[in-house]
XYZ file of C-alpha atoms in Angstrom:
107
model
C 1.509 -34.532 89.429
C -0.751 -31.701 91.147
C -3.628 -29.586 89.443
C -1.525 -26.426 89.304
C 0.701 -28.243 86.994
C -1.711 -29.740 84.533
C -3.122 -26.153 84.102
C 0.347 -24.954 83.366
C 0.158 -27.726 80.449
C -3.372 -26.591 79.623
C -2.363 -22.969 79.549
C -1.465 -21.389 76.189
C -3.268 -19.967 72.984
C -7.312 -20.639 73.625
C -8.260 -22.971 70.453
C -9.562 -21.217 67.201
C -13.058 -21.388 67.195
C -15.056 -22.747 63.831
C -15.748 -18.804 62.934
C -12.455 -17.834 62.950
C -11.374 -20.835 61.041
C -13.803 -20.359 58.310
C -12.849 -16.660 57.986
C -9.112 -17.648 57.516
C -10.155 -20.164 54.686
C -12.178 -18.184 52.858
C -9.944 -15.230 53.097
C -7.125 -17.160 52.084
C -8.699 -19.800 50.183
C -7.696 -23.546 50.224
C -7.428 -26.288 47.599
C -7.677 -30.149 47.728
C -6.732 -31.936 45.215
C -6.132 -36.004 44.494
C -5.649 -38.070 41.846
C -7.487 -41.982 42.112
C -6.046 -44.416 39.498
C -6.956 -48.362 39.239
C -5.228 -50.174 37.068
C -4.586 -53.760 36.550
C -1.494 -55.367 34.900
C -0.225 -52.143 34.203
C -3.305 -51.150 32.164
C -5.071 -47.912 33.244
C -8.826 -48.768 33.965
C -9.942 -45.641 35.699
C -8.465 -42.237 36.639
C -10.560 -39.437 38.602
C -9.006 -36.284 39.332
C -10.161 -34.265 41.995
C -9.830 -30.679 42.616
C -11.668 -28.459 45.097
C -10.953 -24.863 45.912
C -12.749 -23.456 48.533
C -12.533 -19.527 48.746
C -14.740 -16.549 48.860
C -16.173 -14.790 45.927
C -13.443 -11.860 46.334
C -10.623 -14.143 46.455
C -11.809 -16.285 43.765
C -12.495 -12.905 41.372
C -8.797 -12.350 42.775
C -7.276 -15.361 41.365
C -9.205 -14.974 37.993
C -11.985 -17.554 38.687
C -15.624 -15.817 37.649
C -17.330 -18.899 36.139
C -20.381 -18.388 38.165
C -21.241 -14.790 36.786
C -21.304 -16.176 32.824
C -23.708 -19.288 34.198
C -27.087 -18.261 32.706
C -28.439 -20.814 36.140
C -26.655 -18.850 38.525
C -26.548 -15.367 37.217
C -30.119 -13.825 36.589
C -29.236 -11.211 34.280
C -27.738 -13.563 31.708
C -29.906 -16.363 31.311
C -33.165 -13.830 32.575
C -34.863 -13.280 29.194
C -35.424 -16.853 27.665
C -37.315 -17.849 31.324
C -38.890 -14.835 31.983
C -40.572 -15.021 28.443
C -41.645 -18.530 29.106
C -43.036 -17.417 32.168
C -44.747 -14.347 31.250
C -46.425 -16.560 28.226
C -47.413 -19.116 30.733
C -49.143 -16.210 32.814
C -50.771 -14.932 29.923
C -52.109 -18.374 28.873
C -53.602 -18.594 32.514
C -55.294 -15.089 32.271
C -53.067 -13.822 35.140
C -52.076 -10.262 35.059
C -48.349 -9.456 34.434
C -46.412 -6.766 35.921
C -46.199 -3.025 33.867
C -42.289 -3.053 34.482
C -42.389 -6.766 32.660
C -44.933 -5.169 29.769
C -42.473 -1.932 29.545
C -39.692 -4.404 29.076
C -41.736 -5.845 25.960
C -41.960 -2.846 24.403
């Protein structure tokens, strides 16, 4: 087989780049699901259910998934008050000045 014939086999659509594949996955979303069961004499000892969703935040919202918006650890607005108060108390105890914006929000 000559090198020209080999080139004919190699020609075709160019391979997808990682960025293209990632864009498609985030745009469409992908779900990976699996179950692992460990049984001994027909007695279930352990079951592990794995569900993994990979998608962009916009796509997840379209599907009705928005748990991160209500999570105080991830959402700055929801859990901010308690953490900011603790930080302000520590700063005041250390004699550090607080910003004017924080002082106005206390009033």
